[in-house]
mmCIF file of C-alpha atoms in Angstrom:
data_model
loop_
_atom_site.group_PDB
_atom_site.id
_atom_site.type_symbol
_atom_site.label_atom_id
_atom_site.label_comp_id
_atom_site.label_asym_id
_atom_site.label_seq_id
_atom_site.Cartn_x
_atom_site.Cartn_y
_atom_site.Cartn_z
ATOM 1 C CA MET A 10 17.976 -5.217 -1.552
ATOM 2 C CA ASN A 11 18.605 -7.480 1.472
ATOM 3 C CA GLY A 12 15.972 -5.706 3.576
ATOM 4 C CA THR A 13 12.212 -6.283 3.536
ATOM 5 C CA PRO A 14 10.556 -3.876 1.074
ATOM 6 C CA LYS A 15 8.590 -1.136 2.806
ATOM 7 C CA ALA A 16 5.425 -2.307 1.038
ATOM 8 C CA ASN A 17 5.672 -5.655 2.868
ATOM 9 C CA ARG A 18 6.119 -4.129 6.330
ATOM 10 C CA LEU A 19 3.474 -3.578 8.987
ATOM 11 C CA HIS A 20 2.675 0.167 9.015
ATOM 12 C CA ILE A 21 2.140 1.644 12.502
ATOM 13 C CA GLY A 22 1.051 5.292 12.660
ATOM 14 C CA ILE A 23 1.482 7.545 15.713
ATOM 15 C CA PHE A 24 -1.189 10.255 15.994
ATOM 16 C CA GLY A 25 -2.310 12.923 18.431
ATOM 17 C CA LYS A 26 -2.256 16.633 19.206
ATOM 18 C CA ARG A 27 0.830 18.841 19.146
ATOM 19 C CA ASN A 28 3.267 18.319 22.018
ATOM 20 C CA ALA A 29 1.439 15.189 23.204
ATOM 21 C CA GLY A 30 4.660 13.169 23.206
ATOM 22 C CA LYS A 31 4.362 11.416 19.829
ATOM 23 C CA SER A 32 7.993 11.993 18.828
ATOM 24 C CA SER A 33 9.283 10.944 22.238
ATOM 25 C CA LEU A 34 7.265 7.757 21.943
ATOM 26 C CA LEU A 35 8.704 6.995 18.500
ATOM 27 C CA ASN A 36 12.265 7.615 19.712
ATOM 28 C CA THR A 37 11.628 5.299 22.657
ATOM 29 C CA LEU A 38 10.201 2.543 20.503
ATOM 30 C CA VAL A 39 13.072 2.567 17.998
ATOM 31 C CA ASN A 40 15.762 3.493 20.575
ATOM 32 C CA GLN A 41 17.034 6.264 18.293
ATOM 33 C CA ASP A 42 16.608 10.023 17.933
ATOM 34 C CA VAL A 43 14.509 9.727 14.789
ATOM 35 C CA SER A 44 12.134 12.614 15.502
ATOM 36 C CA ILE A 45 13.047 16.001 16.968
ATOM 37 C CA VAL A 46 11.670 16.415 20.483
ATOM 38 C CA SER A 47 10.837 19.903 21.747
ATOM 39 C CA ASN A 48 8.475 21.636 24.133
ATOM 40 C CA ILE A 49 7.472 23.907 21.258
ATOM 41 C CA PRO A 50 4.138 22.709 19.799
ATOM 42 C CA GLY A 51 4.255 21.794 16.118
ATOM 43 C CA THR A 52 7.896 20.664 15.978
ATOM 44 C CA THR A 53 7.013 17.678 13.765
ATOM 45 C CA THR A 54 5.874 19.000 10.396
ATOM 46 C CA ASP A 55 6.088 16.325 7.701
ATOM 47 C CA PRO A 56 5.477 12.663 8.599
ATOM 48 C CA VAL A 57 8.654 10.941 9.825
ATOM 49 C CA GLU A 58 9.132 7.271 8.890
ATOM 50 C CA LYS A 59 11.391 4.675 10.478
ATOM 51 C CA THR A 60 11.728 1.138 9.148
ATOM 52 C CA MET A 61 13.090 -1.509 11.479
ATOM 53 C CA GLU A 62 12.817 -5.062 12.791
ATOM 54 C CA PHE A 63 10.501 -4.749 15.792
ATOM 55 C CA LEU A 64 10.433 -8.146 17.455
ATOM 56 C CA PRO A 65 8.260 -10.132 17.784
ATOM 57 C CA LEU A 66 6.303 -8.340 15.040
ATOM 58 C CA GLY A 67 9.160 -8.459 12.529
ATOM 59 C CA PRO A 68 9.589 -5.804 9.800
ATOM 60 C CA VAL A 69 7.590 -2.634 10.501
ATOM 61 C CA VAL A 70 7.360 1.023 9.493
ATOM 62 C CA PHE A 71 6.672 3.529 12.270
ATOM 63 C CA ILE A 72 5.203 6.835 11.073
ATOM 64 C CA ASP A 73 5.290 9.891 13.336
ATOM 65 C CA THR A 74 2.784 12.556 12.294
ATOM 66 C CA ALA A 75 2.181 16.260 12.835
ATOM 67 C CA GLY A 76 -0.291 17.366 15.496
ATOM 68 C CA ILE A 77 -3.900 16.919 14.456
ATOM 69 C CA ASP A 78 -4.746 20.211 16.217
ATOM 70 C CA ASP A 79 -2.241 22.357 14.292
ATOM 71 C CA ILE A 80 -3.210 25.978 13.565
ATOM 72 C CA ASN A 81 -2.970 28.621 10.809
ATOM 73 C CA ASP A 82 -2.666 28.006 7.060
ATOM 74 C CA LEU A 83 0.611 26.082 7.316
ATOM 75 C CA GLY A 84 -0.823 24.003 10.131
ATOM 76 C CA ARG A 85 -3.805 23.040 8.002
ATOM 77 C CA LEU A 86 -1.440 21.740 5.338
ATOM 78 C CA ARG A 87 0.321 19.656 7.992
ATOM 79 C CA ILE A 88 -3.031 18.264 9.136
ATOM 80 C CA GLU A 89 -3.850 17.265 5.570
ATOM 81 C CA LYS A 90 -0.593 15.343 5.364
ATOM 82 C CA THR A 91 -1.383 13.651 8.664
ATOM 83 C CA LYS A 92 -4.843 12.641 7.450
ATOM 84 C CA LYS A 93 -3.352 11.053 4.334
ATOM 85 C CA ILE A 94 -1.356 8.724 6.576
ATOM 86 C CA LEU A 95 -4.654 7.224 7.778
ATOM 87 C CA ASP A 96 -4.954 5.472 4.419
ATOM 88 C CA ARG A 97 -1.611 3.701 4.890
ATOM 89 C CA VAL A 98 -1.527 2.432 8.460
ATOM 90 C CA ASP A 99 -2.340 -1.095 9.590
ATOM 91 C CA ILE A 100 -2.378 -0.132 13.281
ATOM 92 C CA ALA A 101 -2.853 3.297 14.871
ATOM 93 C CA VAL A 102 -1.422 4.610 18.138
ATOM 94 C CA ILE A 103 -3.255 7.625 19.583
ATOM 95 C CA VAL A 104 -1.036 9.588 21.978
ATOM 96 C CA SER A 105 -2.393 12.042 24.554
ATOM 97 C CA ASP A 106 -1.293 13.395 27.918
ATOM 98 C CA PHE A 107 -2.950 14.106 31.272
ATOM 99 C CA ASN A 108 -5.383 16.477 29.538
ATOM 100 C CA GLY A 109 -7.152 13.418 28.166
ATOM 101 C CA TRP A 110 -9.116 13.241 24.946
ATOM 102 C CA ASP A 111 -11.214 15.918 23.289
ATOM 103 C CA ARG A 112 -12.797 16.174 19.847
ATOM 104 C CA PHE A 113 -9.455 15.747 18.056
ATOM 105 C CA GLU A 114 -8.622 12.331 19.489
ATOM 106 C CA THR A 115 -12.243 11.236 19.310
ATOM 107 C CA GLU A 116 -12.428 12.178 15.639
ATOM 108 C CA LEU A 117 -9.222 10.251 14.972
ATOM 109 C CA PHE A 118 -10.616 7.198 16.753
ATOM 110 C CA ASN A 119 -13.881 7.373 14.803
ATOM 111 C CA ASN A 120 -11.955 7.613 11.516
ATOM 112 C CA PHE A 121 -9.952 4.518 12.399
ATOM 113 C CA GLN A 122 -13.130 2.683 13.362
ATOM 114 C CA GLN A 123 -14.677 3.478 9.977
ATOM 115 C CA LEU A 124 -11.540 2.217 8.235
ATOM 116 C CA GLU A 125 -11.463 -0.887 10.471
ATOM 117 C CA ILE A 126 -7.970 -0.033 11.689
ATOM 118 C CA PRO A 127 -7.118 -1.342 15.189
ATOM 119 C CA VAL A 128 -6.143 1.346 17.698
ATOM 120 C CA ILE A 129 -4.154 1.448 20.928
ATOM 121 C CA ALA A 130 -3.859 4.470 23.239
ATOM 122 C CA VAL A 131 -0.802 5.819 25.081
ATOM 123 C CA ILE A 132 -1.043 8.480 27.785
ATOM 124 C CA THR A 133 2.263 10.315 28.281
ATOM 125 C CA LYS A 134 3.823 12.756 30.773
ATOM 126 C CA ASN A 135 2.714 10.681 33.746
ATOM 127 C CA ASP A 136 5.691 12.080 35.670
ATOM 128 C CA ILE A 137 4.392 15.649 35.305
ATOM 129 C CA GLN A 138 0.782 14.988 36.181
ATOM 130 C CA LYS A 139 -1.318 11.869 36.333
ATOM 131 C CA ILE A 140 -4.496 11.819 34.322
ATOM 132 C CA SER A 141 -7.672 12.151 36.401
ATOM 133 C CA ASP A 142 -9.967 9.156 36.841
ATOM 134 C CA GLU A 143 -12.718 11.014 34.994
ATOM 135 C CA LYS A 144 -10.592 11.696 31.911
ATOM 136 C CA LEU A 145 -9.144 8.187 31.986
ATOM 137 C CA SER A 146 -12.667 6.775 32.103
ATOM 138 C CA GLN A 147 -13.579 8.814 28.991
ATOM 139 C CA ILE A 148 -10.677 7.266 27.072
ATOM 140 C CA LYS A 149 -11.623 3.787 28.290
ATOM 141 C CA GLN A 150 -15.031 4.219 26.680
ATOM 142 C CA HIS A 151 -13.164 3.902 23.384
ATOM 143 C CA ILE A 152 -10.071 1.859 24.301
ATOM 144 C CA LYS A 153 -10.165 -0.491 27.284
ATOM 145 C CA ASN A 154 -6.503 -0.557 28.295
ATOM 146 C CA PRO A 155 -4.690 2.728 27.596
ATOM 147 C CA ILE A 156 -0.985 2.594 28.437
ATOM 148 C CA GLN A 157 0.283 5.237 30.897
ATOM 149 C CA THR A 158 3.925 6.308 30.764
ATOM 150 C CA SER A 159 6.297 9.217 31.379
ATOM 151 C CA LEU A 160 8.989 8.897 28.651
ATOM 152 C CA LYS A 161 11.349 11.175 30.607
ATOM 153 C CA ASP A 162 14.419 10.077 28.709
ATOM 154 C CA PRO A 163 13.893 7.994 25.524
ATOM 155 C CA LYS A 164 17.488 6.707 25.849
ATOM 156 C CA ASP A 165 16.871 5.325 29.356
ATOM 157 C CA LYS A 166 16.227 1.694 28.420
ATOM 158 C CA SER A 167 15.491 0.616 31.963
ATOM 159 C CA ALA A 168 12.864 3.283 32.618
ATOM 160 C CA ASN A 169 11.084 2.757 29.319
ATOM 161 C CA SER A 170 11.359 -1.016 28.880
ATOM 162 C CA SER A 171 8.031 -1.536 30.620
ATOM 163 C CA THR A 172 6.308 0.919 28.277
ATOM 164 C CA VAL A 173 7.801 -0.712 25.191
ATOM 165 C CA ALA A 174 6.817 -4.157 26.479
ATOM 166 C CA GLN A 175 3.225 -3.055 27.038
ATOM 167 C CA ILE A 176 3.027 -1.458 23.593
ATOM 168 C CA LYS A 177 4.480 -4.583 21.950
ATOM 169 C CA GLU A 178 1.952 -6.755 23.755
ATOM 170 C CA GLN A 179 -0.960 -4.639 22.574
ATOM 171 C CA LEU A 180 0.394 -4.344 19.026
ATOM 172 C CA VAL A 181 0.788 -8.113 18.797
ATOM 173 C CA GLY A 182 -2.791 -8.506 19.997
ATOM 174 C CA CYS A 183 -4.228 -6.422 17.168
ATOM 175 C CA VAL A 184 -1.981 -7.276 14.204
ATOM 176 C CA PRO A 185 -4.195 -7.975 11.160
ATOM 177 C CA GLU A 186 -4.442 -11.660 10.257
ATOM 178 C CA ASN A 187 -3.215 -11.069 6.697
ATOM 179 C CA PHE A 188 0.071 -9.786 8.136
ATOM 180 C CA ILE A 189 0.601 -12.763 10.424
ATOM 181 C CA ASN A 190 -0.306 -15.238 7.671
ATOM 182 C CA PRO A 191 0.107 -13.298 4.415
ATOM 183 C CA PRO A 192 -1.241 -14.944 1.261
ATOM 184 C CA SER A 193 1.278 -16.145 -1.305
ATOM 185 C CA ILE A 194 1.513 -14.250 -4.576
ATOM 186 C CA ILE A 195 0.919 -17.543 -6.402
ATOM 187 C CA GLU A 196 -1.660 -18.990 -4.004
ATOM 188 C CA GLY A 197 -4.009 -21.416 -5.757
ATOM 189 C CA LEU A 198 -2.313 -21.027 -9.129
ATOM 190 C CA ILE A 199 0.262 -23.809 -9.144
ATOM 191 C CA GLU A 200 1.009 -26.947 -7.125
ATOM 192 C CA SER A 201 4.386 -27.772 -5.636
ATOM 193 C CA GLY A 202 6.645 -29.553 -8.080
ATOM 194 C CA GLN A 203 5.011 -28.122 -11.202
ATOM 195 C CA THR A 204 6.811 -25.915 -13.723
ATOM 196 C CA ALA A 205 6.237 -22.185 -14.179
ATOM 197 C CA VAL A 206 7.560 -19.949 -16.943
ATOM 198 C CA LEU A 207 8.266 -16.306 -16.180
ATOM 199 C CA VAL A 208 8.547 -13.977 -19.170
ATOM 200 C CA ILE A 209 10.663 -10.926 -18.385
ATOM 201 C CA PRO A 210 11.390 -8.569 -21.281
ATOM 202 C CA ILE A 211 14.647 -6.646 -21.000
ATOM 203 C CA ASP A 212 13.596 -3.227 -22.250
ATOM 204 C CA LYS A 213 14.122 0.424 -21.334
ATOM 205 C CA GLU A 214 12.102 0.069 -18.120
ATOM 206 C CA ALA A 215 14.159 -2.844 -16.814
ATOM 207 C CA PRO A 216 16.737 -1.516 -14.293
ATOM 208 C CA LYS A 217 20.294 -2.275 -15.349
ATOM 209 C CA GLY A 218 21.649 -5.366 -13.625
ATOM 210 C CA ARG A 219 18.339 -6.136 -11.874
ATOM 211 C CA ILE A 220 14.750 -7.183 -12.458
ATOM 212 C CA ILE A 221 11.802 -5.305 -10.988
ATOM 213 C CA LEU A 222 10.295 -6.071 -7.589
ATOM 214 C CA PRO A 223 7.075 -7.908 -8.676
ATOM 215 C CA GLN A 224 9.190 -10.283 -10.754
ATOM 216 C CA VAL A 225 11.634 -10.872 -7.886
ATOM 217 C CA GLN A 226 8.849 -11.549 -5.392
ATOM 218 C CA THR A 227 7.002 -13.889 -7.768
ATOM 219 C CA LEU A 228 10.178 -15.849 -8.425
ATOM 220 C CA ARG A 229 10.818 -16.140 -4.684
ATOM 221 C CA ALA A 230 7.240 -17.341 -4.087
ATOM 222 C CA LEU A 231 7.651 -20.047 -6.716
ATOM 223 C CA LEU A 232 10.960 -21.172 -5.216
ATOM 224 C CA ASP A 233 9.386 -21.288 -1.743
ATOM 225 C CA ASN A 234 6.563 -23.390 -3.189
ATOM 226 C CA GLY A 235 9.000 -25.909 -4.670
ATOM 227 C CA ASN A 236 8.303 -25.073 -8.307
ATOM 228 C CA LYS A 237 10.695 -25.559 -11.205
ATOM 229 C CA THR A 238 10.905 -22.087 -12.702
ATOM 230 C CA LEU A 239 12.151 -21.097 -16.129
ATOM 231 C CA VAL A 240 12.875 -17.376 -16.662
ATOM 232 C CA VAL A 241 13.094 -16.154 -20.268
ATOM 233 C CA ARG A 242 12.699 -13.052 -22.391
ATOM 234 C CA ASP A 243 9.687 -12.877 -24.684
ATOM 235 C CA SER A 244 12.032 -13.287 -27.655
ATOM 236 C CA GLU A 245 13.104 -16.732 -26.363
ATOM 237 C CA LEU A 246 9.691 -17.905 -25.131
ATOM 238 C CA SER A 247 8.769 -19.991 -28.175
ATOM 239 C CA ASP A 248 12.020 -21.971 -28.071
ATOM 240 C CA ALA A 249 11.756 -22.401 -24.310
ATOM 241 C CA LEU A 250 8.233 -23.868 -24.496
ATOM 242 C CA ASN A 251 9.288 -26.277 -27.237
ATOM 243 C CA GLU A 252 12.299 -27.457 -25.246
ATOM 244 C CA LEU A 253 10.357 -28.156 -22.051
ATOM 245 C CA LYS A 254 9.692 -31.856 -21.430
ATOM 246 C CA GLU A 255 6.431 -31.063 -19.637
ATOM 247 C CA THR A 256 3.732 -28.469 -20.216
ATOM 248 C CA PRO A 257 4.102 -25.610 -17.725
ATOM 249 C CA ALA A 258 1.365 -25.180 -15.145
ATOM 250 C CA ILE A 259 1.340 -21.419 -15.765
ATOM 251 C CA VAL A 260 3.048 -18.688 -17.786
ATOM 252 C CA ILE A 261 3.434 -15.307 -16.073
ATOM 253 C CA THR A 262 4.504 -12.345 -18.176
ATOM 254 C CA ASP A 263 5.269 -8.683 -17.874
ATOM 255 C CA SER A 264 2.112 -6.879 -19.020
ATOM 256 C CA GLN A 265 3.985 -5.037 -21.756
ATOM 257 C CA ALA A 266 4.664 -8.343 -23.528
ATOM 258 C CA PHE A 267 1.112 -9.651 -23.054
ATOM 259 C CA LYS A 268 0.171 -9.641 -26.731
ATOM 260 C CA SER A 269 3.200 -11.512 -28.063
ATOM 261 C CA VAL A 270 3.239 -13.956 -25.145
ATOM 262 C CA ALA A 271 -0.470 -14.732 -25.604
ATOM 263 C CA GLU A 272 0.122 -15.453 -29.287
ATOM 264 C CA ILE A 273 3.030 -17.810 -28.525
ATOM 265 C CA THR A 274 1.498 -19.611 -25.533
ATOM 266 C CA ASP A 275 -1.068 -22.303 -26.341
ATOM 267 C CA VAL A 276 -4.535 -21.456 -25.008
ATOM 268 C CA SER A 277 -4.481 -24.659 -22.942
ATOM 269 C CA ILE A 278 -1.723 -23.163 -20.765
ATOM 270 C CA PRO A 279 -2.883 -20.759 -18.020
ATOM 271 C CA LEU A 280 -1.547 -17.261 -18.648
ATOM 272 C CA THR A 281 -1.477 -14.101 -16.546
ATOM 273 C CA SER A 282 0.815 -11.178 -15.695
ATOM 274 C CA PHE A 283 2.845 -9.964 -12.737
ATOM 275 C CA SER A 284 0.639 -6.891 -12.501
ATOM 276 C CA ILE A 285 -2.507 -9.019 -12.243
ATOM 277 C CA LEU A 286 -0.873 -11.137 -9.534
ATOM 278 C CA PHE A 287 -0.338 -7.921 -7.581
ATOM 279 C CA ALA A 288 -3.871 -6.742 -8.340
ATOM 280 C CA ARG A 289 -5.058 -9.708 -6.296
ATOM 281 C CA LEU A 290 -2.312 -9.508 -3.661
ATOM 282 C CA LYS A 291 -2.597 -5.770 -2.959
ATOM 283 C CA GLY A 292 -6.140 -4.906 -3.976
ATOM 284 C CA ASP A 293 -9.457 -6.397 -5.091
ATOM 285 C CA LEU A 294 -9.183 -8.406 -8.312
ATOM 286 C CA LYS A 295 -12.916 -8.523 -8.972
ATOM 287 C CA GLU A 296 -13.275 -4.760 -8.481
ATOM 288 C CA PHE A 297 -10.370 -4.144 -10.867
ATOM 289 C CA TYR A 298 -11.903 -6.531 -13.428
ATOM 290 C CA THR A 299 -15.242 -4.697 -13.263
ATOM 291 C CA GLY A 300 -13.428 -1.379 -13.628
ATOM 292 C CA ALA A 301 -11.594 -2.520 -16.761
ATOM 293 C CA LYS A 302 -14.894 -3.419 -18.403
ATOM 294 C CA THR A 303 -15.957 0.240 -18.248
ATOM 295 C CA ILE A 304 -13.182 1.143 -20.700
ATOM 296 C CA ASP A 305 -15.633 0.281 -23.483
ATOM 297 C CA ASN A 306 -17.990 3.041 -22.261
ATOM 298 C CA LEU A 307 -15.469 5.905 -22.269
ATOM 299 C CA GLN A 308 -16.477 9.029 -24.178
ATOM 300 C CA ASN A 309 -14.618 11.857 -25.893
ATOM 301 C CA GLY A 310 -13.112 14.220 -23.352
ATOM 302 C CA ASP A 311 -13.254 11.748 -20.442
ATOM 303 C CA ARG A 312 -10.533 12.266 -17.843
ATOM 304 C CA ILE A 313 -8.457 9.243 -16.819
ATOM 305 C CA LEU A 314 -6.512 9.251 -13.549
ATOM 306 C CA ILE A 315 -3.384 7.108 -13.586
ATOM 307 C CA ALA A 316 -2.071 6.420 -10.080
ATOM 308 C CA GLU A 317 1.528 5.299 -9.571
ATOM 309 C CA SER A 318 2.694 4.086 -6.177
ATOM 310 C CA CYS A 319 6.248 5.280 -6.749
ATOM 311 C CA SER A 320 7.963 8.257 -8.330
ATOM 312 C CA HIS A 321 10.368 7.416 -11.139
ATOM 313 C CA HIS A 322 12.205 9.016 -14.016
ATOM 314 C CA GLN A 323 10.015 9.019 -17.104
ATOM 315 C CA ILE A 324 11.439 7.260 -20.137
ATOM 316 C CA GLU A 325 10.751 7.545 -23.838
ATOM 317 C CA ASP A 326 8.301 4.621 -23.945
ATOM 318 C CA ASP A 327 6.865 4.987 -20.410
ATOM 319 C CA ILE A 328 4.083 2.510 -19.662
ATOM 320 C CA ALA A 329 1.885 5.023 -17.819
ATOM 321 C CA ARG A 330 2.440 8.056 -20.044
ATOM 322 C CA VAL A 331 2.834 6.435 -23.456
ATOM 323 C CA LYS A 332 1.793 2.797 -23.691
ATOM 324 C CA ILE A 333 -1.429 2.757 -21.655
ATOM 325 C CA PRO A 334 -2.816 6.007 -23.180
ATOM 326 C CA LYS A 335 -2.076 4.635 -26.658
ATOM 327 C CA LEU A 336 -3.796 1.318 -25.883
ATOM 328 C CA LEU A 337 -6.892 3.054 -24.473
ATOM 329 C CA LYS A 338 -7.205 5.406 -27.427
ATOM 330 C CA ASN A 339 -6.811 2.509 -29.890
ATOM 331 C CA LYS A 340 -9.366 0.429 -27.996
ATOM 332 C CA THR A 341 -12.008 3.141 -27.622
ATOM 333 C CA GLY A 342 -11.350 5.370 -30.623
ATOM 334 C CA ARG A 343 -11.977 8.303 -28.245
ATOM 335 C CA HIS A 344 -10.018 11.409 -27.375
ATOM 336 C CA LEU A 345 -9.162 10.982 -23.700
ATOM 337 C CA GLU A 346 -7.348 13.196 -21.202
ATOM 338 C CA PHE A 347 -4.804 11.665 -18.822
ATOM 339 C CA PHE A 348 -3.786 12.912 -15.375
ATOM 340 C CA TYR A 349 -1.152 11.478 -13.016
ATOM 341 C CA HIS A 350 -0.621 11.153 -9.275
ATOM 342 C CA SER A 351 2.510 9.499 -7.917
ATOM 343 C CA SER A 352 3.660 7.972 -4.634
ATOM 344 C CA HIS A 353 1.292 8.589 -1.687
ATOM 345 C CA ASP A 354 -0.308 11.544 -3.447
ATOM 346 C CA PHE A 355 -3.861 10.725 -4.567
ATOM 347 C CA ALA A 356 -6.444 12.927 -6.222
ATOM 348 C CA GLU A 357 -9.022 14.551 -3.946
ATOM 349 C CA ASN A 358 -11.864 15.114 -6.426
ATOM 350 C CA LEU A 359 -12.272 11.612 -7.815
ATOM 351 C CA GLN A 360 -15.658 12.494 -9.284
ATOM 352 C CA ASP A 361 -13.808 14.560 -11.892
ATOM 353 C CA TYR A 362 -12.576 11.340 -13.532
ATOM 354 C CA ALA A 363 -14.275 8.668 -15.610
ATOM 355 C CA LEU A 364 -11.796 5.936 -14.680
ATOM 356 C CA ILE A 365 -8.838 5.315 -12.345
ATOM 357 C CA ILE A 366 -6.014 3.034 -13.475
ATOM 358 C CA HIS A 367 -3.621 2.008 -10.696
ATOM 359 C CA CYS A 368 -0.144 0.538 -11.031
ATOM 360 C CA GLY A 369 0.706 -2.893 -9.632
ATOM 361 C CA ALA A 370 1.404 -1.264 -6.228
ATOM 362 C CA CYS A 371 4.570 -3.215 -5.480
ATOM 363 C CA MET A 372 5.950 -0.174 -3.617
ATOM 364 C CA THR A 373 3.028 0.423 -1.264
ATOM 365 C CA ASN A 374 1.069 -1.660 1.208
ATOM 366 C CA ARG A 375 -2.323 -3.298 0.742
ATOM 367 C CA ARG A 376 -4.015 -0.980 3.232
ATOM 368 C CA GLU A 377 -3.334 2.050 1.030
ATOM 369 C CA ILE A 378 -4.648 0.326 -2.114
ATOM 370 C CA LEU A 379 -7.809 -0.863 -0.363
ATOM 371 C CA SER A 380 -8.345 2.696 0.924
ATOM 372 C CA ARG A 381 -8.087 4.012 -2.630
ATOM 373 C CA ILE A 382 -10.505 1.379 -3.915
ATOM 374 C CA LEU A 383 -12.967 2.364 -1.185
ATOM 375 C CA LYS A 384 -12.632 6.067 -2.036
ATOM 376 C CA ALA A 385 -13.235 5.318 -5.711
ATOM 377 C CA LYS A 386 -16.263 3.200 -4.863
ATOM 378 C CA ASN A 387 -17.725 5.906 -2.615
ATOM 379 C CA ALA A 388 -17.247 8.427 -5.437
ATOM 380 C CA GLY A 389 -18.902 6.066 -7.924
ATOM 381 C CA ILE A 390 -15.776 5.956 -10.115
ATOM 382 C CA PRO A 391 -14.527 2.630 -11.563
ATOM 383 C CA ILE A 392 -10.965 1.605 -10.772
ATOM 384 C CA THR A 393 -8.686 -0.969 -12.379
ATOM 385 C CA ASN A 394 -4.955 -1.661 -12.597
ATOM 386 C CA TYR A 395 -2.291 -1.593 -15.296
ATOM 387 C CA GLY A 396 -2.204 -5.296 -16.115
ATOM 388 C CA ILE A 397 -5.966 -5.770 -16.194
ATOM 389 C CA ALA A 398 -6.500 -2.640 -18.304
ATOM 390 C CA ILE A 399 -3.800 -3.738 -20.760
ATOM 391 C CA ALA A 400 -5.265 -7.251 -21.012
ATOM 392 C CA HIS A 401 -8.710 -5.815 -21.729
ATOM 393 C CA CYS A 402 -7.401 -3.465 -24.402
ATOM 394 C CA LEU A 403 -5.627 -6.409 -26.064
ATOM 395 C CA GLY A 404 -8.745 -8.577 -25.943
ATOM 396 C CA ILE A 405 -7.261 -11.221 -23.633
ATOM 397 C CA LEU A 406 -8.691 -10.207 -20.249
ATOM 398 C CA GLU A 407 -10.841 -13.313 -19.791
ATOM 399 C CA ARG A 408 -7.848 -15.528 -20.430
ATOM 400 C CA ALA A 409 -5.600 -13.484 -18.152
ATOM 401 C CA ILE A 410 -7.898 -13.748 -15.126
ATOM 402 C CA ALA A 411 -9.070 -17.323 -15.751
ATOM 403 C CA PRO A 412 -6.348 -18.822 -13.478
ATOM 404 C CA PHE A 413 -7.819 -16.964 -10.488
ATOM 405 C CA LYS A 414 -11.309 -18.444 -10.901
ATOM 406 C CA ILE A 415 -13.102 -15.276 -9.794
ATOM 407 C CA HIS A 416 -16.843 -15.068 -10.355
ATOM 408 C CA THR A 417 -17.285 -12.298 -12.925
#
């Protein structure tokens, strides 16, 4: 738990055709044999990830992908996995060799342009054959300064230091602003020196000996902001509020305790949940709010997609498989069908669903959540998140989002 969570790291994807030198490039960048290098096209099958401190960028995740030009039925499955990575990357590296670009690289570039993902280009195998001026000019129509290298021996630090330096320089130049100056989880909600109360139930979903990541990160943000922070269970909340000498500036609760916490906490005290904090941090709070409002319009037989950003062992009172379905059925009085997608797996046919409910997304990066919101919007399907959906079902949504002052 001493390392930066993967969700908070800059995601850099390496793309290109088979045998273009993608794996050699990754091994050079991380100075390790992370990916298998071979002259046989299609050696990389599943995406290969490497987390590291990549100065001066800091914590990053490099993702090596299968060739975008793979063939046969198995190859098409590999290509599908590669395309899914597009939704996760903050920066893309397109790798080609002296053969230049054709429709595969151009299609990749156009996809990144549509997703507003910055791209750099690396041309490999310069020691075998230099790229012609004509082919280089074609690449420069898309990317002004492609980097040319040989990558003979990824372990040869001297030979490859220039390449790594050039790549670092270009990566630094296109890092998204929200990574350089990330917003605080509690931004605009509480002033330095004020008191916050965090309500953390210890139930079956709480990992033994630890508290979950959104709670940890919120607590750290409050400490960084110079806030006095009181952490209690919901069963001790009433006593804690009575014992405080000053009224807290905000109460933040686990969504599963929303109802009891709302009843205990005076309406004059701002109240929200960890999940709603992450709805703003990782996604689009207004879009999620609008999506939750459509719960009232659900009909018998409607299909609900519940998206979880991590895979976990299901428990007896699981929030996604037990609590949220029960709340929705009680709220609507309708018979609804629930379907689940976990980790980076996301449904293809979104139009088959009446509503998407996403988890707090503490285990994935903002780029992936924004990509999912965009896909839902393009399909005309409303999307919300756990905390906002729960608040709406309990009749306290307006109170729960009031601290954020969004225009609804």
